[in-house]
Structures are given as structure tokens and as C-alpha cells.
Coordinates of C-alpha atoms in Angstrom, one line a residue:
X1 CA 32.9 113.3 40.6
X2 CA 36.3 112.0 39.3
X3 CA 37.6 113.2 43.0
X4 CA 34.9 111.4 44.9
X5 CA 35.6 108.1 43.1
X6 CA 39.3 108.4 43.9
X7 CA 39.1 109.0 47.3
X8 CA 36.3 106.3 47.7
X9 CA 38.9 104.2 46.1
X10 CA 41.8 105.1 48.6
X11 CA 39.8 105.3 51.1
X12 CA 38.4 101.5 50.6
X13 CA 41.7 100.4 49.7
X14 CA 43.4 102.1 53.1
X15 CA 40.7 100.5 55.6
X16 CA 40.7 97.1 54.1
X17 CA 44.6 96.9 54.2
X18 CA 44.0 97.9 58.3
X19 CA 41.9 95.4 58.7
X20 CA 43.5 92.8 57.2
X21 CA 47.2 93.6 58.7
X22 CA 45.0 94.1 62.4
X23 CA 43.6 89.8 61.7
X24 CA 47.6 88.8 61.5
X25 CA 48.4 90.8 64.6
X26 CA 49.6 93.8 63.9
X27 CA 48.8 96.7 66.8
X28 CA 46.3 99.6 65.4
X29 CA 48.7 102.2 65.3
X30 CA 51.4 100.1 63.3
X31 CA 48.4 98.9 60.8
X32 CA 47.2 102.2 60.3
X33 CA 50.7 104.1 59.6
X34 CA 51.8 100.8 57.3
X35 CA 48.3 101.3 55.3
X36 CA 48.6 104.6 54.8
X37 CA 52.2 104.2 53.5
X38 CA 51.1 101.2 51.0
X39 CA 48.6 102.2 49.5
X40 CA 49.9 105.3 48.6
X41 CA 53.5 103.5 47.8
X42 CA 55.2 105.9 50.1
X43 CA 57.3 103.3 52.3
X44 CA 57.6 104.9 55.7
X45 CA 57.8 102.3 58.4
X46 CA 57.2 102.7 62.4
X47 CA 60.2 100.8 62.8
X48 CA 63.6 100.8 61.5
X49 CA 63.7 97.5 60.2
X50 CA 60.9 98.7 57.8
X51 CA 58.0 95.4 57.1
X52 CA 61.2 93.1 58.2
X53 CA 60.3 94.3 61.7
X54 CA 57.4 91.9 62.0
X55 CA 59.0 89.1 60.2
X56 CA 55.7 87.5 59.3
X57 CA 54.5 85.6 55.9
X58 CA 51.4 86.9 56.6
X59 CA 52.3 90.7 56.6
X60 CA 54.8 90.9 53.4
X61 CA 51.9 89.0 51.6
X62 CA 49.0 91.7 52.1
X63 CA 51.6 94.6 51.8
X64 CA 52.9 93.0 48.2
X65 CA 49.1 92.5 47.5
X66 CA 48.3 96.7 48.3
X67 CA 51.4 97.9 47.1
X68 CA 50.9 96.0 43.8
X69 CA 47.2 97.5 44.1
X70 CA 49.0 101.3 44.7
X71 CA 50.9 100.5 41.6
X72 CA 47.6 100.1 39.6
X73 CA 45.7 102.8 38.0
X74 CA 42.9 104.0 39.9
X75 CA 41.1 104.5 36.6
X76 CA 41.3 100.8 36.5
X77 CA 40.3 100.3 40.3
X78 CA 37.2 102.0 38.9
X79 CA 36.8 100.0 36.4
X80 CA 37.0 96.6 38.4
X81 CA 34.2 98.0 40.9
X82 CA 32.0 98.5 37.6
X83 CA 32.7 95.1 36.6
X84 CA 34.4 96.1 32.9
X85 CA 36.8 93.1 33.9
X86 CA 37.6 92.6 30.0
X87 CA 38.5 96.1 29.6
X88 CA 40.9 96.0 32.8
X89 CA 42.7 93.0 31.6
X90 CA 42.8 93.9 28.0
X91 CA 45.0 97.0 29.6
X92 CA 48.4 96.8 27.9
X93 CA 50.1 98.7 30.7
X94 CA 48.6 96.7 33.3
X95 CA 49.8 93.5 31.5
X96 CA 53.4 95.3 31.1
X97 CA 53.4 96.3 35.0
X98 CA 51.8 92.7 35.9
X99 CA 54.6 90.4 33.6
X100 CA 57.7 92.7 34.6
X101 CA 57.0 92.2 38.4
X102 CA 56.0 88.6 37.3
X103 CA 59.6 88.1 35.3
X104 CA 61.2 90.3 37.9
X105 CA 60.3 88.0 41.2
X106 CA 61.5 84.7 39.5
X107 CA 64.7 86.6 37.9
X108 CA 65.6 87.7 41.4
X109 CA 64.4 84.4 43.7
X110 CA 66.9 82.4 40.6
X111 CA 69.7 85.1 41.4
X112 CA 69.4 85.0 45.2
X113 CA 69.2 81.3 45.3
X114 CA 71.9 80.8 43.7
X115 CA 74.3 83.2 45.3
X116 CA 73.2 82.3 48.6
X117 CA 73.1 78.4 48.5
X118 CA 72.0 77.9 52.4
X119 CA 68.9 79.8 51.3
X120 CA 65.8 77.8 50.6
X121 CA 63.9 78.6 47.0
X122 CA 60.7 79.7 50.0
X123 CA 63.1 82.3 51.7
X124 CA 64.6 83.2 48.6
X125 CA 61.0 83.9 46.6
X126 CA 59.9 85.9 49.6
X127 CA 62.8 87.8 50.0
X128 CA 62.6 88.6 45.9
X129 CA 59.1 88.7 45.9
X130 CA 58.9 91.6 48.1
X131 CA 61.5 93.8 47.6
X132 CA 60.6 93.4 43.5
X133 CA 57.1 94.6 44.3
X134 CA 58.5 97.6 46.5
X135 CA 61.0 99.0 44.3
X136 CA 59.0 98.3 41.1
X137 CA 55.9 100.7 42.8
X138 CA 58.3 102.9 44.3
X139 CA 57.0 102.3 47.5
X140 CA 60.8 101.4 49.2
X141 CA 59.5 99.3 51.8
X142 CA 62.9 96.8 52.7
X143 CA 62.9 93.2 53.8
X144 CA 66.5 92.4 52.7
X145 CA 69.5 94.5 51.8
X146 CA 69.4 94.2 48.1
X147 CA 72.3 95.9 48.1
X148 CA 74.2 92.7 49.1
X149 CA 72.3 90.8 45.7
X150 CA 74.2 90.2 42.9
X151 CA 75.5 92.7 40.4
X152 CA 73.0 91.7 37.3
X153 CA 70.3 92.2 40.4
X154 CA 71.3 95.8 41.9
X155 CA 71.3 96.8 38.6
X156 CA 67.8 94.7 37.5
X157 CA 66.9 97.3 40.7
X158 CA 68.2 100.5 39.4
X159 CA 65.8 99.7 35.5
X160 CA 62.6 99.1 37.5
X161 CA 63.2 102.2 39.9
X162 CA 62.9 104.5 36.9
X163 CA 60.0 102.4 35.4
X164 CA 57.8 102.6 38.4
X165 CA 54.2 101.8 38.2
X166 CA 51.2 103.1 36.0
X167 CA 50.2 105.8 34.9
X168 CA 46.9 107.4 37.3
X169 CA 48.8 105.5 40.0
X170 CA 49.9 106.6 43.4
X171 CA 53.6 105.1 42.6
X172 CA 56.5 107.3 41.1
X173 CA 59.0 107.3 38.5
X174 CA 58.4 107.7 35.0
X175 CA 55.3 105.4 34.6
X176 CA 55.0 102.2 32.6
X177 CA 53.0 103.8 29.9
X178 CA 55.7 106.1 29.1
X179 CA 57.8 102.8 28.0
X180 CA 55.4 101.3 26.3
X181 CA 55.5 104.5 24.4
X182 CA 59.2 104.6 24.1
X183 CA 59.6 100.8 23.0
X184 CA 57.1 101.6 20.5
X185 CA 58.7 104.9 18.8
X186 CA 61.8 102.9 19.1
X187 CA 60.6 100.1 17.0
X188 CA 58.9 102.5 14.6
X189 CA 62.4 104.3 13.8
X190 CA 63.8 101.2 12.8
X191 CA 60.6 100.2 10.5
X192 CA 61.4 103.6 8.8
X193 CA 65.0 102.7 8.5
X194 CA 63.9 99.6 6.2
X195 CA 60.8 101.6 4.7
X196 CA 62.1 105.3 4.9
X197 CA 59.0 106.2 3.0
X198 CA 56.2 104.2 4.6
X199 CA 54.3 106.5 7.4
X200 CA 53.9 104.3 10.4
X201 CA 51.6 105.1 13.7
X202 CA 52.3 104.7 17.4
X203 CA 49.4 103.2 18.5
X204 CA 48.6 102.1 22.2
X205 CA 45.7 99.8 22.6
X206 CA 44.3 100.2 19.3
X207 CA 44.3 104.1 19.6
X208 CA 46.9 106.7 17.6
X209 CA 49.2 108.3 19.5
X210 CA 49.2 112.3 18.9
X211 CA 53.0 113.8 17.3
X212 CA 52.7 116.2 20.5
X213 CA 52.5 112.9 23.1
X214 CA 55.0 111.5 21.8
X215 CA 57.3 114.5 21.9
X216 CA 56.5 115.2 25.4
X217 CA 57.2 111.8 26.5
X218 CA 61.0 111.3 24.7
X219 CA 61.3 115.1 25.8
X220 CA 60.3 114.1 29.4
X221 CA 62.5 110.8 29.8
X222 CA 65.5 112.8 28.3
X223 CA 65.0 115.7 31.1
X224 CA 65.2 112.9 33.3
X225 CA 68.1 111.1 32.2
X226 CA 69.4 114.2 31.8
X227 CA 69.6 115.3 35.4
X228 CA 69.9 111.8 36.7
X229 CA 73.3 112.2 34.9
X230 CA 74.3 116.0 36.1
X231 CA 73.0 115.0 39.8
X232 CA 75.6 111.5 39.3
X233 CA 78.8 114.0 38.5
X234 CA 77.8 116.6 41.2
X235 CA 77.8 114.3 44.1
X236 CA 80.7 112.7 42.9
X237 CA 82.6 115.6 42.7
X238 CA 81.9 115.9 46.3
X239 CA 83.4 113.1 47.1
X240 CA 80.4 110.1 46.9
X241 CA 81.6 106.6 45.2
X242 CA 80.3 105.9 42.1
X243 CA 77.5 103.5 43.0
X244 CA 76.1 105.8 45.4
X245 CA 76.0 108.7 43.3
X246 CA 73.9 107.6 40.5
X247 CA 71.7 105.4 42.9
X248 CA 70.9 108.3 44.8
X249 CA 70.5 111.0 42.2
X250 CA 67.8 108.1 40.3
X251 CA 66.5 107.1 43.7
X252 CA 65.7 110.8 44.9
X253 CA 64.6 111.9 41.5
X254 CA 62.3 109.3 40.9
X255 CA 60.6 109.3 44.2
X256 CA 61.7 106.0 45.3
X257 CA 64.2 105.9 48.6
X258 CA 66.6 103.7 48.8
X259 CA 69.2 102.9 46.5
X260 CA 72.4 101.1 46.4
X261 CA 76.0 102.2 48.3
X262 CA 75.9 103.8 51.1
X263 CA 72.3 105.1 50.7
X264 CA 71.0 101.3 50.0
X265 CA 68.5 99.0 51.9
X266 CA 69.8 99.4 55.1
X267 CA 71.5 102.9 54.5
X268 CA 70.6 106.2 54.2
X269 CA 71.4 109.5 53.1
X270 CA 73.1 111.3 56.5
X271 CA 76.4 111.3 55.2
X272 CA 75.8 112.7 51.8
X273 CA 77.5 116.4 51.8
X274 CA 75.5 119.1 53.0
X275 CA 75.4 120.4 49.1
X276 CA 74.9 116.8 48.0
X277 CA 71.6 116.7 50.4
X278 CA 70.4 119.9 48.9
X279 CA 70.5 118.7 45.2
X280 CA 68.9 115.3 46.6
X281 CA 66.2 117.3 47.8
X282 CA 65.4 119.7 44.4
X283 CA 65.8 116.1 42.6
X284 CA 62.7 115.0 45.0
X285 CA 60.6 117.9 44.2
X286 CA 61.3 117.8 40.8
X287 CA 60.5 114.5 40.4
X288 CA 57.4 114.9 42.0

């Protein structure tokens, strides 16, 4: 039952996005392929020039809406159909996922505008607007080379990469929830350094979270840092800059795409070392 209602929901989700991107123009094949990719924040583009290719308003609107949708848990697509609206916005991972894209489009339309003065505050919002949504849901659709951004940008980039979308979602990376989590366990250790002897809960909406959850999720984030790290000094012993090295290892192991360097926005990946590529590649599994 729970597979019917997730199919249903893709499914639903898939053909409206078709139908929407075939009413600004798009061509059926090219509608299809880019719906397919959305929804299921996977990023593959007919064209080289990704979404940029069309260079429509219209477009980079409904793919922000489905991506931004893909990024959303499916539990809570569900939930919407069955009209529990108060339970879906009383979600606190949703309102986590919704405020950092929120904080993260006007940090980034401020930082491009103001780095690129013959840019409008429109062109400027749409650029950041997009490319937010994309990397935040792992999808790695490009409008823009974000690589060209400003530092406090690329590296505003690189924190939402590994922070992804929510749990139950189609996007990768290590899932807002798991933050939440983190924040919380964070903010309980330094409670118990004022009150060592006070016993304080991690609770997410309202609800205890078990010892064993919590050790599984600061044991999973380190495993992830962890390799993130090791794949970072591996490729740059094989030469790779800096930049490129830890972009790529978090970019590959986190399911996301592109990075910054030489495998950013308009990059890729064909001149990493042939050993480089094949560490790139157990990072993807891994991380899936």
C-alpha cells in the first residue's frame, strides 16, 4: 500500500510537471526527460547548457517549484492529498528545508548583486533562486556558473550540498532531519555542561528521540565527513587543486554533481585521474 501511494505520488507529480513545461513550449521529448529528472532531483538535461538552454522565466519557475516538491517528503505529499494541512506545516523539517532555501535565495541574489553591479536584483534573484533550489535538493540542474559567485557563496554551496533535502525524499545528501538532530544533541551537550547532572531529551516534534537514533545519526555524519576527508587527500595527491578535491569528493559522495574547480557548474569530471574517477565512483555508490 505504502508503494502504491508513492508511485501515485511520482507518478502525478511527473505528468503534471510535463504538462506544465509542454503549455511554455517545451517539445515532448525535452518535457518528459526534464520531468523525469525533477522530480526525482536527478539533474540530467538534454542539452548541455542544462535548464539555461531554454532561457525562459517560465521553465526555471515550474522546475524550482518540482524540484522544491522532489525535496519534500512523500510522506508529506501524502499527507497534503489527505488534507492534514496542519500536520504538514507543523513539520519541523519541512519548515527547516522551506526557511534555509528561503534565507539561502535572498543570501545569494544580495551576494550576486552586489558582486556583479550591471546585474539587475530580477536577474540576480533568478539566477540565485534557482541554482539555491538545485543544489539545496541535490538535483544539480545549472543556470549560472556558481563557481564564478563569491567566496562566502561557493562555500554557502558546498553546507547545503551536504544538507540536501528531507528525509523520505527523492533528493540526496544527508537529509535535513539528520541536522535538526545534530543541532539538537549539540545544544543538549552544552545544557549538560552547565547542569552536568540534569538528564535532558532530544526531542523532534514533540516526540523522544531513541539513544540508538541518535548514535546512528552522529555515527553516520562522521562516516561521511570522514571519507569526504580521505577522498579530499587522495585526489590531491594525484595531482587535483584544492578546491576541486573536496568539492568533488562532497559532490560525488553526496549524490549531488557539480561542484566547484574544475568539476564546477560548467565543468566536469573528464580530467580527474583515472584512479581519482574510480574513488569518485565508490563515493557515488556509497553515498547512495
Amino acid at each position: 500500500e505504502t508503494a502504491k501511494i508513492l508511485w501515485k505520488t511520482y507518478v502525478v507529480l511527473t505528468v503534471l510537471e510535463v504538462i506544465l513545461l509542454k503549455l511554455g513550449g517545451v517539445e515532448f521529448f525535452d518535457a518528459l526527460c526534464h520531468s523525469l529528472s525533477t522530480v526525482a532531483t536527478g539533474g540530467f538535461a538534454t542539452h548541455n547548457t542544462s535548464i539555461g538552454y531554454f532561457n525562459s522565466v517560465y521553465v526555471e519557475s515550474i522546475s524550482i517549484l518540482f524540484m522544491f516538491l522532489g525535496g519534500v517528503s512523500f510522506a508529506l505529499h501524502y499527507q497534503l492529498v489527505n488534507s492534514n494541512i496542519g500536520t504538514v506545516i507543523k513539520n519541523p523539517e519541512l519548515r527547516f528545508y522551506s526557511s534555509m532555501i528561503l534565507i539561502g535565495v535572498a543570501l545569494a541574489t544580495w551576494g550576486i548583486n552586489s558582486s556583479s553591479p550591471d546585474l539587475t536584483l530580477d536577474e540576480s534573484f533568478r539566477k540565485a533562486a534557482f541554482n539555491v533550489v538545485s543544489i539545496n535538493t541535490t538535483s544539480g540542474f545549472v543556470t549560472d556558473d556558481f563557481n564564478a559567485w563569491p567566496n562566502f557563496l561557493r562555500i554557502f554551496m558546498l553546507v547545503i550540498m551536504m544538507i540536501g533535502g528531507c528525509s523520505g525524499s527523492t533528493s540526496g545528501s544527508l537529509k535535513v532531519i539528520r541536522f535538526i538532530i545534530l543541532f539538537k544533541i549539540i545544544r543538549r551537550e552544552l545544557k549538560k555542561l552547565v547542569h552536568p547532572r540534569a538528564i535532558f531529551h532530544v526531542k523532534v516534534a514533540g516526540k523522544s528521540v531513541k539513544p540508538d537514533d541518535l548514535t546512528n545519526v552522529v555515527a553516520l555524519t562522521c562516516f561521511f565527513m570522514g571519507f569526504a576527508t580521505l577522498g579530499c587527500i587522495f585526489l590531491s595527491l594525484m595531482g587535483v587543486d584544492l578546491t576541486t578535491s573536496i568539492s568533488a569528493s562532497i559532490a560525488c559522495l553526496f549524490n549531488i554533481g557539480p561542484g566547484l574547480g574544475q568539476v564546477g557548474a560548467m565543468g566536469n569530471y573528464g580530467d580527474i585521474p583515472f584512479m581519482g574517477k574510480g574513488i569518485l565512483i565508490a563515493f557515488m555508490l556509497m553515498g547512495r
